[in-house]
Amino acid sequence: MGWHCLDLFAGSGALGFEAASRGAAQVVLVEQDRLACVALRANAQRLGAEGVTVRQVQAHEWLETSGTTYDLIFLDPPFDSEEMSRVWSASSTHLRPGGWIYCESSRGMSESDLWREVRCTKVGQARLQLFQRR
């Protein structure tokens, strides 16, 4: 695949590690919790995931300071977090043309001039959506 991926609100890193296992060239896991970052680094080492980098920082801070662009961004914030709308709008500057955003949220996000919804599934209270940048 060779993609560059960003996993915001990485938590366990499941989405990012899955991307790495499917051939992503680079995966950046962004998580604010220190203990979660310790576990993420240990798991990356255990898995031999050389292209995986862990950053301990809040998602919106990463987006404000990083100039990197990605092919795929995962957004999976804690439910009812106010962070989703904040990072949703900031994510567009970090996505390459034609890039993808996968998000899991309780509210769901809307299509716009910038985003085309490709898929939407509801699982329990979660809305799983895949968008492509226009």
Tab-separated table of C-alpha atoms in Angstrom:
chain	number	residue	atom	x	y	z
A	1	MET	CA	0.000	0.000	0.000
A	2	GLY	CA	2.813	2.449	0.882
A	3	TRP	CA	0.417	4.994	2.395
A	4	HIS	CA	1.151	7.520	5.114
A	5	CYS	CA	-1.482	7.244	7.847
A	6	LEU	CA	-2.392	9.277	10.918
A	7	ASP	CA	-4.306	7.719	13.816
A	8	LEU	CA	-5.665	10.513	16.011
A	9	PHE	CA	-6.973	9.496	19.456
A	10	ALA	CA	-5.024	6.259	18.921
A	11	GLY	CA	-6.000	4.590	22.216
A	12	SER	CA	-4.998	0.947	21.751
A	13	GLY	CA	-3.619	1.704	18.282
A	14	ALA	CA	-5.833	-0.935	16.665
A	15	LEU	CA	-6.602	1.140	13.564
A	16	GLY	CA	-3.024	2.307	13.064
A	17	PHE	CA	-1.460	-1.100	13.683
A	18	GLU	CA	-3.930	-2.637	11.229
A	19	ALA	CA	-2.863	-0.098	8.589
A	20	ALA	CA	0.791	-0.961	9.269
A	21	SER	CA	0.058	-4.682	8.937
A	22	ARG	CA	-1.548	-3.997	5.553
A	23	GLY	CA	1.540	-2.260	4.186
A	24	ALA	CA	1.323	1.393	5.213
A	25	ALA	CA	4.783	2.926	4.852
A	26	GLN	CA	4.312	5.254	7.809
A	27	VAL	CA	1.781	5.382	10.645
A	28	VAL	CA	1.738	8.133	13.264
A	29	LEU	CA	-0.213	7.256	16.413
A	30	VAL	CA	-1.315	10.375	18.311
A	31	GLU	CA	-2.516	9.831	21.877
A	32	GLN	CA	-2.576	12.202	24.848
A	33	ASP	CA	-2.496	9.566	27.622
A	34	ARG	CA	1.051	8.816	28.822
A	35	LEU	CA	0.390	5.210	29.860
A	36	ALA	CA	-1.361	4.464	26.589
A	37	CYS	CA	1.694	5.824	24.739
A	38	VAL	CA	3.990	3.558	26.755
A	39	ALA	CA	1.836	0.581	25.738
A	40	LEU	CA	1.705	1.729	22.099
A	41	ARG	CA	5.503	1.971	21.900
A	42	ALA	CA	5.908	-1.456	23.504
A	43	ASN	CA	3.392	-2.984	21.086
A	44	ALA	CA	5.073	-1.369	18.077
A	45	GLN	CA	8.391	-2.855	19.178
A	46	ARG	CA	6.838	-6.271	19.879
A	47	LEU	CA	5.208	-6.277	16.452
A	48	GLY	CA	8.364	-5.085	14.695
A	49	ALA	CA	6.354	-2.200	13.255
A	50	GLU	CA	9.273	-0.014	12.165
A	51	GLY	CA	7.106	2.486	10.295
A	52	VAL	CA	4.986	3.244	13.373
A	53	THR	CA	5.702	6.379	15.417
A	54	VAL	CA	3.952	7.307	18.675
A	55	ARG	CA	3.393	10.939	19.667
A	56	GLN	CA	2.100	11.892	23.111
A	57	VAL	CA	0.100	15.032	22.399
A	58	GLN	CA	-3.521	16.111	22.090
A	59	ALA	CA	-4.953	15.573	18.619
A	60	HIS	CA	-5.767	19.227	17.950
A	61	GLU	CA	-2.255	20.265	19.051
A	62	TRP	CA	-0.702	17.775	16.620
A	63	LEU	CA	-2.795	19.163	13.784
A	64	GLU	CA	-1.878	22.747	14.699
A	65	THR	CA	1.885	22.089	14.755
A	66	SER	CA	2.499	19.327	12.208
A	67	GLY	CA	2.928	20.216	8.567
A	68	THR	CA	2.752	16.614	7.382
A	69	THR	CA	0.118	15.356	4.935
A	70	TYR	CA	-1.357	11.860	4.890
A	71	ASP	CA	-3.222	9.500	2.599
A	72	LEU	CA	-5.502	8.262	5.382
A	73	ILE	CA	-6.534	9.761	8.720
A	74	PHE	CA	-8.337	7.798	11.428
A	75	LEU	CA	-10.536	9.816	13.803
A	76	ASP	CA	-11.865	7.818	16.733
A	77	PRO	CA	-12.248	10.198	19.699
A	78	PRO	CA	-13.933	9.258	22.963
A	79	PHE	CA	-17.710	9.386	22.549
A	80	ASP	CA	-19.354	12.741	23.255
A	81	SER	CA	-15.970	14.431	22.957
A	82	GLU	CA	-16.006	18.022	21.800
A	83	GLU	CA	-12.716	17.313	20.013
A	84	MET	CA	-14.324	15.730	16.930
A	85	SER	CA	-15.590	18.956	15.387
A	86	ARG	CA	-12.314	20.701	16.218
A	87	VAL	CA	-10.083	18.094	14.578
A	88	TRP	CA	-12.535	17.415	11.741
A	89	SER	CA	-12.075	20.883	10.282
A	90	ALA	CA	-8.315	20.944	10.921
A	91	SER	CA	-7.788	17.528	9.297
A	92	SER	CA	-8.393	18.817	5.788
A	93	THR	CA	-5.030	20.606	5.674
A	94	HIS	CA	-3.261	17.342	6.535
A	95	LEU	CA	-4.926	15.182	3.911
A	96	ARG	CA	-3.505	14.730	0.434
A	97	PRO	CA	-5.854	15.338	-2.518
A	98	GLY	CA	-8.048	12.276	-2.933
A	99	GLY	CA	-7.120	11.151	0.588
A	100	TRP	CA	-9.425	9.403	3.017
A	101	ILE	CA	-10.784	10.010	6.509
A	102	TYR	CA	-12.328	7.212	8.544
A	103	CYS	CA	-14.219	8.408	11.603
A	104	GLU	CA	-16.113	6.772	14.426
A	105	SER	CA	-18.405	8.988	16.461
A	106	SER	CA	-21.745	9.119	18.195
A	107	ARG	CA	-22.990	12.099	16.168
A	108	GLY	CA	-21.628	11.511	12.706
A	109	MET	CA	-20.072	14.038	10.367
A	110	SER	CA	-21.594	15.641	7.264
A	111	GLU	CA	-20.572	15.840	3.641
A	112	SER	CA	-19.365	19.210	2.431
A	113	ASP	CA	-17.727	20.839	-0.554
A	114	LEU	CA	-14.487	19.296	0.721
A	115	TRP	CA	-15.682	15.800	1.717
A	116	ARG	CA	-17.648	13.106	-0.081
A	117	GLU	CA	-19.125	10.408	2.134
A	118	VAL	CA	-18.303	7.032	0.605
A	119	ARG	CA	-19.727	4.754	3.279
A	120	CYS	CA	-21.695	5.027	6.513
A	121	THR	CA	-22.599	2.216	8.888
A	122	LYS	CA	-24.260	2.394	12.268
A	123	VAL	CA	-23.183	-0.099	14.936
A	124	GLY	CA	-24.996	0.374	18.219
A	125	GLN	CA	-24.515	4.025	19.150
A	126	ALA	CA	-21.489	4.418	16.888
A	127	ARG	CA	-21.574	5.847	13.403
A	128	LEU	CA	-18.698	4.572	11.233
A	129	GLN	CA	-18.047	6.802	8.239
A	130	LEU	CA	-15.565	6.864	5.398
A	131	PHE	CA	-15.010	10.133	3.546
A	132	GLN	CA	-12.843	11.008	0.569
A	133	ARG	CA	-11.427	14.451	-0.024
A	134	ARG	CA	-12.872	15.959	-3.198
